[in-house]
Amino acid sequence: RPPSCGTCYTISSLVVGVVYNFRALQRNSNVAGFRTQDAQVVTGTPVFKPTRSVSNLRVVGVTTEAVYLLFDEPEGVDKPLAYKVLYRPASGGVEEESMPFPAGVQPVNVSGLMQDEAYSFRIIGRNLNDQGYTSAVRSAAIVAAPIEKPSVVGEIRVP
């Protein structure tokens, strides 16, 4: 909203990140008057609300080295353009972050996880300006690979 002033003008369609110099020139019916000093304006990035968090985060599949996640994306103008998965082993350690993936891509596959380890997962959205709020935390355990039984080829003879 412009500040309160006697006469205000709105100049639109300015390019973000460009410096503009403005000045006013007074005129009457006889002649042009004096110019004002330049007013320098730097256009900034539009302010966006941070994205709302996803809801209903759930684990829909677990393999020996991956977890598959589904979630409900938020609706509205501040909808995320991309997401990241944040995950951490339940035994502690550093929280890892997945590469960003575009909105609308599901289920999300988090792979390269350690066997016999439980993990906690969160989803965070991102819009043009910043990261949004994280989702609720969901946990899943990665099970060990099944032990393969040895196979026997050929005849077995018992003495």
PDB file of C-alpha atoms in Angstrom, residues 14-140:
ATOM      1  CA  LEU A  14       8.748  -3.212 -13.224  1.00  0.00           C
ATOM      2  CA  VAL A  15      11.417  -5.880 -13.526  1.00  0.00           C
ATOM      3  CA  VAL A  16      12.588  -7.516 -10.284  1.00  0.00           C
ATOM      4  CA  GLY A  17      16.158  -6.661  -9.282  1.00  0.00           C
ATOM      5  CA  VAL A  18      16.467  -3.538 -11.469  1.00  0.00           C
ATOM      6  CA  VAL A  19      17.306  -0.069 -10.128  1.00  0.00           C
ATOM      7  CA  TYR A  20      14.954   2.661 -11.353  1.00  0.00           C
ATOM      8  CA  ASN A  21      15.433   6.444 -10.971  1.00  0.00           C
ATOM      9  CA  PHE A  22      12.323   8.600 -10.803  1.00  0.00           C
ATOM     10  CA  ARG A  23      11.876  12.370 -10.657  1.00  0.00           C
ATOM     11  CA  ALA A  24       8.925  14.706 -10.965  1.00  0.00           C
ATOM     12  CA  LEU A  25       8.750  17.808 -13.111  1.00  0.00           C
ATOM     13  CA  GLN A  26       6.337  20.576 -12.252  1.00  0.00           C
ATOM     14  CA  ARG A  27       4.532  22.400 -15.063  1.00  0.00           C
ATOM     15  CA  ASN A  28       2.052  25.168 -15.219  1.00  0.00           C
ATOM     16  CA  SER A  29       0.338  26.807 -18.184  1.00  0.00           C
ATOM     17  CA  ASN A  30       3.323  29.089 -18.890  1.00  0.00           C
ATOM     18  CA  VAL A  31       6.469  27.023 -18.505  1.00  0.00           C
ATOM     19  CA  ALA A  32       8.086  23.938 -17.043  1.00  0.00           C
ATOM     20  CA  GLY A  33       9.220  24.271 -13.463  1.00  0.00           C
ATOM     21  CA  PHE A  34      12.060  22.789 -11.507  1.00  0.00           C
ATOM     22  CA  ARG A  35      12.730  19.081 -11.343  1.00  0.00           C
ATOM     23  CA  THR A  36      12.792  17.222  -8.061  1.00  0.00           C
ATOM     24  CA  GLN A  37      15.780  15.235  -6.932  1.00  0.00           C
ATOM     25  CA  ASP A  38      15.990  11.680  -8.223  1.00  0.00           C
ATOM     26  CA  ALA A  39      14.315   9.060  -6.109  1.00  0.00           C
ATOM     27  CA  GLN A  40      16.080   5.738  -6.505  1.00  0.00           C
ATOM     28  CA  VAL A  41      14.029   2.568  -6.148  1.00  0.00           C
ATOM     29  CA  VAL A  42      15.324  -0.983  -6.228  1.00  0.00           C
ATOM     30  CA  THR A  43      12.649  -3.511  -7.039  1.00  0.00           C
ATOM     31  CA  GLY A  44      12.736  -6.583  -4.827  1.00  0.00           C
ATOM     32  CA  THR A  45      11.474 -10.103  -4.938  1.00  0.00           C
ATOM     33  CA  PRO A  46       7.757 -10.382  -4.296  1.00  0.00           C
ATOM     34  CA  VAL A  47       6.952 -11.703  -0.843  1.00  0.00           C
ATOM     35  CA  PHE A  48       5.334 -15.112  -0.829  1.00  0.00           C
ATOM     36  CA  LYS A  49       3.874 -16.861   2.139  1.00  0.00           C
ATOM     37  CA  PRO A  50       5.785 -19.957   3.133  1.00  0.00           C
ATOM     38  CA  THR A  51       4.093 -23.102   1.905  1.00  0.00           C
ATOM     39  CA  ARG A  52       1.737 -24.965   4.152  1.00  0.00           C
ATOM     40  CA  SER A  53       2.777 -28.398   5.306  1.00  0.00           C
ATOM     41  CA  VAL A  54       1.632 -31.580   3.630  1.00  0.00           C
ATOM     42  CA  SER A  55      -0.857 -33.713   5.504  1.00  0.00           C
ATOM     43  CA  ASN A  56      -1.526 -37.392   5.939  1.00  0.00           C
ATOM     44  CA  LEU A  57       2.089 -38.495   5.460  1.00  0.00           C
ATOM     45  CA  ARG A  58       2.112 -42.280   5.383  1.00  0.00           C
ATOM     46  CA  VAL A  59       4.447 -45.149   4.630  1.00  0.00           C
ATOM     47  CA  VAL A  60       2.988 -47.298   1.852  1.00  0.00           C
ATOM     48  CA  GLY A  61       5.870 -49.679   1.236  1.00  0.00           C
ATOM     49  CA  VAL A  62       9.086 -50.913   2.782  1.00  0.00           C
ATOM     50  CA  THR A  63      11.769 -53.033   1.119  1.00  0.00           C
ATOM     51  CA  THR A  64      15.202 -54.110   2.273  1.00  0.00           C
ATOM     52  CA  GLU A  65      16.698 -50.774   1.232  1.00  0.00           C
ATOM     53  CA  ALA A  66      13.887 -48.307   0.485  1.00  0.00           C
ATOM     54  CA  VAL A  67      10.751 -46.740   1.901  1.00  0.00           C
ATOM     55  CA  TYR A  68       7.830 -45.456  -0.175  1.00  0.00           C
ATOM     56  CA  LEU A  69       5.913 -42.436   1.119  1.00  0.00           C
ATOM     57  CA  LEU A  70       2.590 -40.862   0.128  1.00  0.00           C
ATOM     58  CA  PHE A  71       1.089 -37.588   1.360  1.00  0.00           C
ATOM     59  CA  ASP A  72      -1.693 -35.126   0.613  1.00  0.00           C
ATOM     60  CA  GLU A  73      -0.443 -31.908  -0.972  1.00  0.00           C
ATOM     61  CA  PRO A  74      -1.787 -28.575   0.327  1.00  0.00           C
ATOM     62  CA  GLU A  75      -4.146 -26.598  -1.877  1.00  0.00           C
ATOM     63  CA  GLY A  76      -4.229 -22.866  -2.554  1.00  0.00           C
ATOM     64  CA  VAL A  77      -2.046 -20.095  -3.880  1.00  0.00           C
ATOM     65  CA  ASP A  78       0.897 -20.911  -1.634  1.00  0.00           C
ATOM     66  CA  LYS A  79       1.052 -24.495  -2.870  1.00  0.00           C
ATOM     67  CA  PRO A  80       4.626 -25.861  -3.025  1.00  0.00           C
ATOM     68  CA  LEU A  81       6.365 -26.228  -6.365  1.00  0.00           C
ATOM     69  CA  ALA A  82       8.761 -28.882  -5.059  1.00  0.00           C
ATOM     70  CA  TYR A  83       9.346 -31.047  -1.997  1.00  0.00           C
ATOM     71  CA  LYS A  84      12.196 -32.626  -0.073  1.00  0.00           C
ATOM     72  CA  VAL A  85      12.219 -35.607   2.267  1.00  0.00           C
ATOM     73  CA  LEU A  86      14.056 -35.127   5.557  1.00  0.00           C
ATOM     74  CA  TYR A  87      14.980 -38.398   7.256  1.00  0.00           C
ATOM     75  CA  ARG A  88      17.013 -39.577  10.221  1.00  0.00           C
ATOM     76  CA  PRO A  89      17.885 -42.981  11.701  1.00  0.00           C
ATOM     77  CA  ALA A  90      16.020 -43.644  14.932  1.00  0.00           C
ATOM     78  CA  SER A  91      19.337 -44.580  16.549  1.00  0.00           C
ATOM     79  CA  GLY A  92      20.411 -40.949  16.152  1.00  0.00           C
ATOM     80  CA  GLY A  93      22.711 -39.183  13.796  1.00  0.00           C
ATOM     81  CA  VAL A  94      22.439 -36.402  11.286  1.00  0.00           C
ATOM     82  CA  GLU A  95      19.180 -35.658   9.505  1.00  0.00           C
ATOM     83  CA  GLU A  96      19.605 -36.288   5.774  1.00  0.00           C
ATOM     84  CA  GLU A  97      17.845 -34.397   3.003  1.00  0.00           C
ATOM     85  CA  SER A  98      16.720 -35.800  -0.337  1.00  0.00           C
ATOM     86  CA  MET A  99      17.142 -34.040  -3.646  1.00  0.00           C
ATOM     87  CA  PRO A 100      14.113 -31.845  -4.463  1.00  0.00           C
ATOM     88  CA  PHE A 101      11.344 -33.494  -6.446  1.00  0.00           C
ATOM     89  CA  PRO A 102       8.483 -31.702  -8.239  1.00  0.00           C
ATOM     90  CA  ALA A 103       4.992 -31.426  -6.816  1.00  0.00           C
ATOM     91  CA  GLY A 104       2.640 -34.146  -8.024  1.00  0.00           C
ATOM     92  CA  VAL A 105       5.266 -36.925  -8.075  1.00  0.00           C
ATOM     93  CA  GLN A 106       4.191 -39.749  -5.776  1.00  0.00           C
ATOM     94  CA  PRO A 107       4.880 -42.167  -4.207  1.00  0.00           C
ATOM     95  CA  VAL A 108       8.258 -40.870  -3.082  1.00  0.00           C
ATOM     96  CA  ASN A 109      11.029 -43.468  -2.956  1.00  0.00           C
ATOM     97  CA  VAL A 110      13.706 -42.927  -0.288  1.00  0.00           C
ATOM     98  CA  SER A 111      16.445 -45.454  -1.043  1.00  0.00           C
ATOM     99  CA  GLY A 112      19.953 -46.297   0.121  1.00  0.00           C
ATOM    100  CA  LEU A 113      18.799 -46.846   3.692  1.00  0.00           C
ATOM    101  CA  MET A 114      20.563 -49.187   6.127  1.00  0.00           C
ATOM    102  CA  GLN A 115      19.033 -52.553   6.875  1.00  0.00           C
ATOM    103  CA  ASP A 116      17.789 -53.332  10.385  1.00  0.00           C
ATOM    104  CA  GLU A 117      17.320 -49.631  11.105  1.00  0.00           C
ATOM    105  CA  ALA A 118      14.227 -47.592  11.878  1.00  0.00           C
ATOM    106  CA  TYR A 119      13.932 -44.122  10.325  1.00  0.00           C
ATOM    107  CA  SER A 120      11.782 -41.066  10.867  1.00  0.00           C
ATOM    108  CA  PHE A 121      10.580 -39.111   7.823  1.00  0.00           C
ATOM    109  CA  ARG A 122       9.261 -35.585   7.256  1.00  0.00           C
ATOM    110  CA  ILE A 123       8.291 -33.747   4.069  1.00  0.00           C
ATOM    111  CA  ILE A 124       9.003 -30.073   3.472  1.00  0.00           C
ATOM    112  CA  GLY A 125       7.625 -28.024   0.583  1.00  0.00           C
ATOM    113  CA  ARG A 126       9.277 -25.151  -1.250  1.00  0.00           C
ATOM    114  CA  ASN A 127       7.750 -22.271  -3.221  1.00  0.00           C
ATOM    115  CA  LEU A 128       9.385 -19.462  -5.220  1.00  0.00           C
ATOM    116  CA  ASN A 129      10.604 -17.636  -2.152  1.00  0.00           C
ATOM    117  CA  ASP A 130      11.443 -20.051   0.632  1.00  0.00           C
ATOM    118  CA  GLN A 131      10.927 -23.346   2.358  1.00  0.00           C
ATOM    119  CA  GLY A 132       7.621 -24.027   3.984  1.00  0.00           C
ATOM    120  CA  TYR A 133       6.540 -25.832   7.092  1.00  0.00           C
ATOM    121  CA  THR A 134       7.454 -29.471   7.652  1.00  0.00           C
ATOM    122  CA  SER A 135       4.924 -32.259   7.883  1.00  0.00           C
ATOM    123  CA  ALA A 136       4.263 -34.478  10.840  1.00  0.00           C
ATOM    124  CA  VAL A 137       6.884 -37.189  11.423  1.00  0.00           C
ATOM    125  CA  ARG A 138       6.303 -40.782  10.315  1.00  0.00           C
ATOM    126  CA  SER A 139       8.506 -43.758  11.143  1.00  0.00           C
ATOM    127  CA  ALA A 140       9.334 -46.956   9.312  1.00  0.00           C
TER     128      ALA A 140
END
